[in-house]
Amino acid sequence: MKLNLKDTFNKELPADVVLENTRRQVTNACFSYVSPKKTTSPSLIHVSEEMLQEIGISEEESKSKKFLNVFTGNSVLENTNPYAMCYGGHQFGNWAGQLGDGRAINLFEIEHKNKHWALQLKGAGETPYSRTADGLAVLRSSIREYLCSEAMYHLGVPTTRALSLSLSGDKVLRDVLYDGNPAYEKGAIVSRVAESFIRFGNFEILSSRNDVENLKKLTDFTIKNHFKHLGKPSKETYLDFFKEVTNRTLEMIIHWQRVGFVHGVMNTDNMSILGLTIDYGPYGWLEGFDFGWTPNTTDRQHKRYRFANQPNIGLWNLYHLANALYPLIEEVKPLEEILDSYKTNFEIKSLAMMKSKLGLFFDDENDLKLIQSLEDTLQLVETDMTIFFRNLSDFNVDKNGFDVIKKAFYDVENISDEVRNQWNSWFSQYGKRLKQEGFSDKERNEKMNLVNPKYVLRNYMAQLAIDKTDKGDYSLIEELYQLLKNPYKEQPTQEKWFAKRPEWAKNKVGCSMLSCSS
Ligand code: AMP
Ligand code: MG
């Protein structure tokens, strides 16, 4: 394995002077050196052939003992210095102080094909930031992260990626339901890849400690290495930086809304400074279109991170990033203006996104109303979001709309006349509106199919892969990995995954409800 190593974070930013791996507050530093934990009997479950190519490792090399050892933390690649990052965060609306990479260990950074990548292990043992937890990850959550991050990438959603999924061979104790019944589960390690894993929280922790010197170092570092086009650091550059982070964050969330992805834990420590979807925990996919849905049982009461609230939370998180960057800018007004632009841009971009889902490209003053009325109608009875939008592209004015989208209803037998009438009335407006567009039905169908995925990682699909993998059968991981590489294409042999959630999955743990215990 000859990797083009290009470490920057641990070379250019201040390191924790303490080298012992003890849990503590780490000050005056951006990271702590730490070695991954040796595992009992590591074994590979899956490797992403695409990420291998991206980082310049051959398939042959990925089968070597060395690959396995490096990407399970059992050996450290020569000339590299693994470390855990120091960050803080606002969790569920409250400042939580220092959090940090409690179970993520950064291995190294590389450059390949003009791209910069940071590689890290999730679940490779404790770090100074592990607080009261063990630094480990279980198989179920690792499969969910591995499959979903790659699926999101192919859906066109900005995201961190995954290179490999392995079993550690160790057992990990978890209380899945937080009901006092902990049990041992298989431990696993995902190697994740991203241009950078810096989060809003990396800035927040320094700012909260009044460590302006290191706050400036980190911000300058981020601009120099990841926002180079913004130019040399200055007050203006910091504002441009904040503006770009704001735009990227909004862009990412609009994509989430488009595909029906609910992150589940949008704490500021889970917000990437590059606007990437990061930290796949108790996330979920909308089955029935429901603005109020959240997959995270920890959030069941207040539903802070519910589907419809994600754009607001994005703004709330950016407000806290603005606060963190304030000492470098010392002017409130321009920061406020950027935050205000988020609201305006959200209205514009969200409308454009919804219009694209409906195959509407010209402007009409009633479009917003048409979309709001669709969103209301979609929530009358349980209606599968993915199937609805995918099948909508088959509609034309000569067809009965209700019949076209019928497959999306979870209980079609019991739909009342009233609901049926609402659908008929919506389709009649939609049909009229379509006549204003210049595209043929076929053209519209093709355009809509590029934004309305046919295949997403439905919650129960990940669970089926988990159950099989747990029994030692890795075939479903491979099947789903391949399926989700082409989410917008028709895959006739895989039609079975274009189906509503089966009844058994409705209230099953892991399918509709997830806790943070991963
Ligand atoms: P999360 O909400 O999963 O993003 O995690 C919030 C914080 O808890 C981060 O600092 C994580 O690194 C840390 N954390 C989560 N799970 C573990 C674990 N099993 N061991 C150590 N730290 C953890
Ligand atoms: Mg996290």
PDB file of N, CA, C and O in Angstrom, residues 13-14 27-30 202-221 233 235 238 322-330:
ATOM      1  N   LEU A  13      -1.732  22.197  13.331  1.00  0.00           N
ATOM      2  CA  LEU A  13      -2.504  22.713  14.472  1.00  0.00           C
ATOM      3  C   LEU A  13      -1.904  22.227  15.793  1.00  0.00           C
ATOM      4  O   LEU A  13      -1.211  21.205  15.823  1.00  0.00           O
ATOM      5  N   PRO A  14      -2.166  22.944  16.875  1.00  0.00           N
ATOM      6  CA  PRO A  14      -1.541  22.588  18.153  1.00  0.00           C
ATOM      7  C   PRO A  14      -2.059  21.270  18.725  1.00  0.00           C
ATOM      8  O   PRO A  14      -3.271  21.032  18.767  1.00  0.00           O
ATOM      9  N   THR A  27      -7.100  21.325  26.927  1.00  0.00           N
ATOM     10  CA  THR A  27      -7.115  22.758  26.597  1.00  0.00           C
ATOM     11  C   THR A  27      -5.896  23.142  25.764  1.00  0.00           C
ATOM     12  O   THR A  27      -4.909  22.392  25.712  1.00  0.00           O
ATOM     13  N   ASN A  28      -5.995  24.299  25.144  1.00  0.00           N
ATOM     14  CA  ASN A  28      -4.902  24.836  24.311  1.00  0.00           C
ATOM     15  C   ASN A  28      -4.457  23.884  23.214  1.00  0.00           C
ATOM     16  O   ASN A  28      -3.280  23.811  22.887  1.00  0.00           O
ATOM     17  N   ALA A  29      -5.382  23.131  22.684  1.00  0.00           N
ATOM     18  CA  ALA A  29      -5.028  22.162  21.645  1.00  0.00           C
ATOM     19  C   ALA A  29      -6.240  21.873  20.779  1.00  0.00           C
ATOM     20  O   ALA A  29      -7.380  22.100  21.199  1.00  0.00           O
ATOM     21  N   CYS A  30      -5.975  21.390  19.568  1.00  0.00           N
ATOM     22  CA  CYS A  30      -7.070  21.005  18.668  1.00  0.00           C
ATOM     23  C   CYS A  30      -7.266  19.496  18.617  1.00  0.00           C
ATOM     24  O   CYS A  30      -8.248  19.009  18.072  1.00  0.00           O
ATOM     25  N   ASN A 202     -15.741  22.065  16.675  1.00  0.00           N
ATOM     26  CA  ASN A 202     -14.301  22.310  16.826  1.00  0.00           C
ATOM     27  C   ASN A 202     -14.040  23.796  17.087  1.00  0.00           C
ATOM     28  O   ASN A 202     -13.112  24.162  17.821  1.00  0.00           O
ATOM     29  N   PHE A 203     -14.860  24.654  16.480  1.00  0.00           N
ATOM     30  CA  PHE A 203     -14.711  26.097  16.672  1.00  0.00           C
ATOM     31  C   PHE A 203     -15.348  26.507  17.999  1.00  0.00           C
ATOM     32  O   PHE A 203     -14.819  27.328  18.736  1.00  0.00           O
ATOM     33  N   GLU A 204     -16.488  25.901  18.280  1.00  0.00           N
ATOM     34  CA  GLU A 204     -17.229  26.265  19.493  1.00  0.00           C
ATOM     35  C   GLU A 204     -16.428  26.020  20.770  1.00  0.00           C
ATOM     36  O   GLU A 204     -16.463  26.827  21.686  1.00  0.00           O
ATOM     37  N   ILE A 205     -15.713  24.892  20.802  1.00  0.00           N
ATOM     38  CA  ILE A 205     -15.009  24.582  22.048  1.00  0.00           C
ATOM     39  C   ILE A 205     -13.929  25.621  22.335  1.00  0.00           C
ATOM     40  O   ILE A 205     -13.762  26.081  23.462  1.00  0.00           O
ATOM     41  N   LEU A 206     -13.210  26.048  21.295  1.00  0.00           N
ATOM     42  CA  LEU A 206     -12.138  27.026  21.493  1.00  0.00           C
ATOM     43  C   LEU A 206     -12.725  28.368  21.906  1.00  0.00           C
ATOM     44  O   LEU A 206     -12.232  29.034  22.820  1.00  0.00           O
ATOM     45  N   SER A 207     -13.794  28.743  21.251  1.00  0.00           N
ATOM     46  CA  SER A 207     -14.439  30.016  21.553  1.00  0.00           C
ATOM     47  C   SER A 207     -14.992  30.021  22.979  1.00  0.00           C
ATOM     48  O   SER A 207     -14.860  31.004  23.704  1.00  0.00           O
ATOM     49  N   SER A 208     -15.587  28.895  23.370  1.00  0.00           N
ATOM     50  CA  SER A 208     -16.188  28.823  24.712  1.00  0.00           C
ATOM     51  C   SER A 208     -15.122  28.967  25.799  1.00  0.00           C
ATOM     52  O   SER A 208     -15.412  29.352  26.917  1.00  0.00           O
ATOM     53  N   ARG A 209     -13.886  28.617  25.428  1.00  0.00           N
ATOM     54  CA  ARG A 209     -12.801  28.709  26.411  1.00  0.00           C
ATOM     55  C   ARG A 209     -12.003  29.998  26.251  1.00  0.00           C
ATOM     56  O   ARG A 209     -10.935  30.146  26.838  1.00  0.00           O
ATOM     57  N   ASN A 210     -12.532  30.877  25.400  1.00  0.00           N
ATOM     58  CA  ASN A 210     -11.849  32.143  25.146  1.00  0.00           C
ATOM     59  C   ASN A 210     -10.452  31.962  24.573  1.00  0.00           C
ATOM     60  O   ASN A 210      -9.590  32.816  24.747  1.00  0.00           O
ATOM     61  N   ASP A 211     -10.246  30.839  23.930  1.00  0.00           N
ATOM     62  CA  ASP A 211      -8.933  30.559  23.339  1.00  0.00           C
ATOM     63  C   ASP A 211      -8.914  31.121  21.909  1.00  0.00           C
ATOM     64  O   ASP A 211      -8.951  30.381  20.926  1.00  0.00           O
ATOM     65  N   VAL A 212      -8.865  32.442  21.829  1.00  0.00           N
ATOM     66  CA  VAL A 212      -8.980  33.102  20.521  1.00  0.00           C
ATOM     67  C   VAL A 212      -7.775  32.800  19.629  1.00  0.00           C
ATOM     68  O   VAL A 212      -7.901  32.687  18.405  1.00  0.00           O
ATOM     69  N   GLU A 213      -6.630  32.616  20.267  1.00  0.00           N
ATOM     70  CA  GLU A 213      -5.429  32.322  19.482  1.00  0.00           C
ATOM     71  C   GLU A 213      -5.602  31.032  18.673  1.00  0.00           C
ATOM     72  O   GLU A 213      -5.373  31.001  17.462  1.00  0.00           O
ATOM     73  N   ASN A 214      -6.063  29.991  19.342  1.00  0.00           N
ATOM     74  CA  ASN A 214      -6.250  28.730  18.626  1.00  0.00           C
ATOM     75  C   ASN A 214      -7.497  28.735  17.735  1.00  0.00           C
ATOM     76  O   ASN A 214      -7.537  28.048  16.717  1.00  0.00           O
ATOM     77  N   LEU A 215      -8.478  29.530  18.133  1.00  0.00           N
ATOM     78  CA  LEU A 215      -9.656  29.677  17.282  1.00  0.00           C
ATOM     79  C   LEU A 215      -9.227  30.254  15.930  1.00  0.00           C
ATOM     80  O   LEU A 215      -9.659  29.806  14.865  1.00  0.00           O
ATOM     81  N   LYS A 216      -8.351  31.235  15.998  1.00  0.00           N
ATOM     82  CA  LYS A 216      -7.848  31.848  14.767  1.00  0.00           C
ATOM     83  C   LYS A 216      -7.018  30.833  13.970  1.00  0.00           C
ATOM     84  O   LYS A 216      -7.163  30.721  12.758  1.00  0.00           O
ATOM     85  N   LYS A 217      -6.190  30.091  14.696  1.00  0.00           N
ATOM     86  CA  LYS A 217      -5.368  29.073  14.007  1.00  0.00           C
ATOM     87  C   LYS A 217      -6.247  28.067  13.272  1.00  0.00           C
ATOM     88  O   LYS A 217      -6.002  27.724  12.123  1.00  0.00           O
ATOM     89  N   LEU A 218      -7.280  27.597  13.962  1.00  0.00           N
ATOM     90  CA  LEU A 218      -8.151  26.587  13.354  1.00  0.00           C
ATOM     91  C   LEU A 218      -8.909  27.171  12.152  1.00  0.00           C
ATOM     92  O   LEU A 218      -9.049  26.516  11.111  1.00  0.00           O
ATOM     93  N   THR A 219      -9.385  28.400  12.303  1.00  0.00           N
ATOM     94  CA  THR A 219     -10.149  29.015  11.213  1.00  0.00           C
ATOM     95  C   THR A 219      -9.234  29.265  10.016  1.00  0.00           C
ATOM     96  O   THR A 219      -9.599  28.953   8.871  1.00  0.00           O
ATOM     97  N   ASP A 220      -8.056  29.793  10.280  1.00  0.00           N
ATOM     98  CA  ASP A 220      -7.104  30.031   9.183  1.00  0.00           C
ATOM     99  C   ASP A 220      -6.728  28.712   8.500  1.00  0.00           C
ATOM    100  O   ASP A 220      -6.636  28.627   7.284  1.00  0.00           O
ATOM    101  N   PHE A 221      -6.518  27.711   9.332  1.00  0.00           N
ATOM    102  CA  PHE A 221      -6.196  26.381   8.800  1.00  0.00           C
ATOM    103  C   PHE A 221      -7.325  25.875   7.878  1.00  0.00           C
ATOM    104  O   PHE A 221      -7.077  25.377   6.780  1.00  0.00           O
ATOM    105  N   PRO A 233      -6.521  35.024   5.096  1.00  0.00           N
ATOM    106  CA  PRO A 233      -7.375  35.355   6.236  1.00  0.00           C
ATOM    107  C   PRO A 233      -7.470  36.859   6.495  1.00  0.00           C
ATOM    108  O   PRO A 233      -6.461  37.563   6.446  1.00  0.00           O
ATOM    109  N   LYS A 235     -10.837  39.783   8.149  1.00  0.00           N
ATOM    110  CA  LYS A 235     -12.229  39.845   8.611  1.00  0.00           C
ATOM    111  C   LYS A 235     -13.197  39.483   7.478  1.00  0.00           C
ATOM    112  O   LYS A 235     -14.155  38.746   7.675  1.00  0.00           O
ATOM    113  N   TYR A 238     -13.179  35.824   6.813  1.00  0.00           N
ATOM    114  CA  TYR A 238     -13.921  35.059   7.821  1.00  0.00           C
ATOM    115  C   TYR A 238     -15.426  35.136   7.547  1.00  0.00           C
ATOM    116  O   TYR A 238     -16.153  34.156   7.712  1.00  0.00           O
ATOM    117  N   ALA A 322     -21.802  31.124  14.297  1.00  0.00           N
ATOM    118  CA  ALA A 322     -21.538  32.567  14.183  1.00  0.00           C
ATOM    119  C   ALA A 322     -21.031  33.103  15.517  1.00  0.00           C
ATOM    120  O   ALA A 322     -20.051  33.854  15.575  1.00  0.00           O
ATOM    121  N   ASN A 323     -21.674  32.691  16.591  1.00  0.00           N
ATOM    122  CA  ASN A 323     -21.217  33.104  17.924  1.00  0.00           C
ATOM    123  C   ASN A 323     -19.782  32.673  18.178  1.00  0.00           C
ATOM    124  O   ASN A 323     -18.992  33.419  18.751  1.00  0.00           O
ATOM    125  N   ALA A 324     -19.476  31.458  17.750  1.00  0.00           N
ATOM    126  CA  ALA A 324     -18.129  30.940  17.988  1.00  0.00           C
ATOM    127  C   ALA A 324     -17.098  31.735  17.185  1.00  0.00           C
ATOM    128  O   ALA A 324     -15.985  31.967  17.650  1.00  0.00           O
ATOM    129  N   LEU A 325     -17.461  32.157  15.991  1.00  0.00           N
ATOM    130  CA  LEU A 325     -16.500  32.868  15.138  1.00  0.00           C
ATOM    131  C   LEU A 325     -16.432  34.358  15.475  1.00  0.00           C
ATOM    132  O   LEU A 325     -15.532  35.062  15.021  1.00  0.00           O
ATOM    133  N   TYR A 326     -17.400  34.811  16.273  1.00  0.00           N
ATOM    134  CA  TYR A 326     -17.513  36.253  16.551  1.00  0.00           C
ATOM    135  C   TYR A 326     -16.189  36.906  17.004  1.00  0.00           C
ATOM    136  O   TYR A 326     -15.843  37.983  16.513  1.00  0.00           O
ATOM    137  N   PRO A 327     -15.427  36.283  17.901  1.00  0.00           N
ATOM    138  CA  PRO A 327     -14.187  36.940  18.355  1.00  0.00           C
ATOM    139  C   PRO A 327     -13.228  37.282  17.213  1.00  0.00           C
ATOM    140  O   PRO A 327     -12.381  38.147  17.367  1.00  0.00           O
ATOM    141  N   LEU A 328     -13.359  36.613  16.095  1.00  0.00           N
ATOM    142  CA  LEU A 328     -12.466  36.899  14.958  1.00  0.00           C
ATOM    143  C   LEU A 328     -13.029  38.018  14.088  1.00  0.00           C
ATOM    144  O   LEU A 328     -12.335  38.556  13.236  1.00  0.00           O
ATOM    145  N   ILE A 329     -14.295  38.326  14.286  1.00  0.00           N
ATOM    146  CA  ILE A 329     -14.967  39.273  13.389  1.00  0.00           C
ATOM    147  C   ILE A 329     -15.396  40.538  14.133  1.00  0.00           C
ATOM    148  O   ILE A 329     -15.277  41.651  13.617  1.00  0.00           O
ATOM    149  N   GLU A 330     -15.857  40.318  15.336  1.00  0.00           N
ATOM    150  CA  GLU A 330     -16.251  41.409  16.239  1.00  0.00           C
ATOM    151  C   GLU A 330     -17.269  42.389  15.665  1.00  0.00           C
ATOM    152  O   GLU A 330     -17.274  43.571  16.002  1.00  0.00           O
TER     153      GLU A 330
END
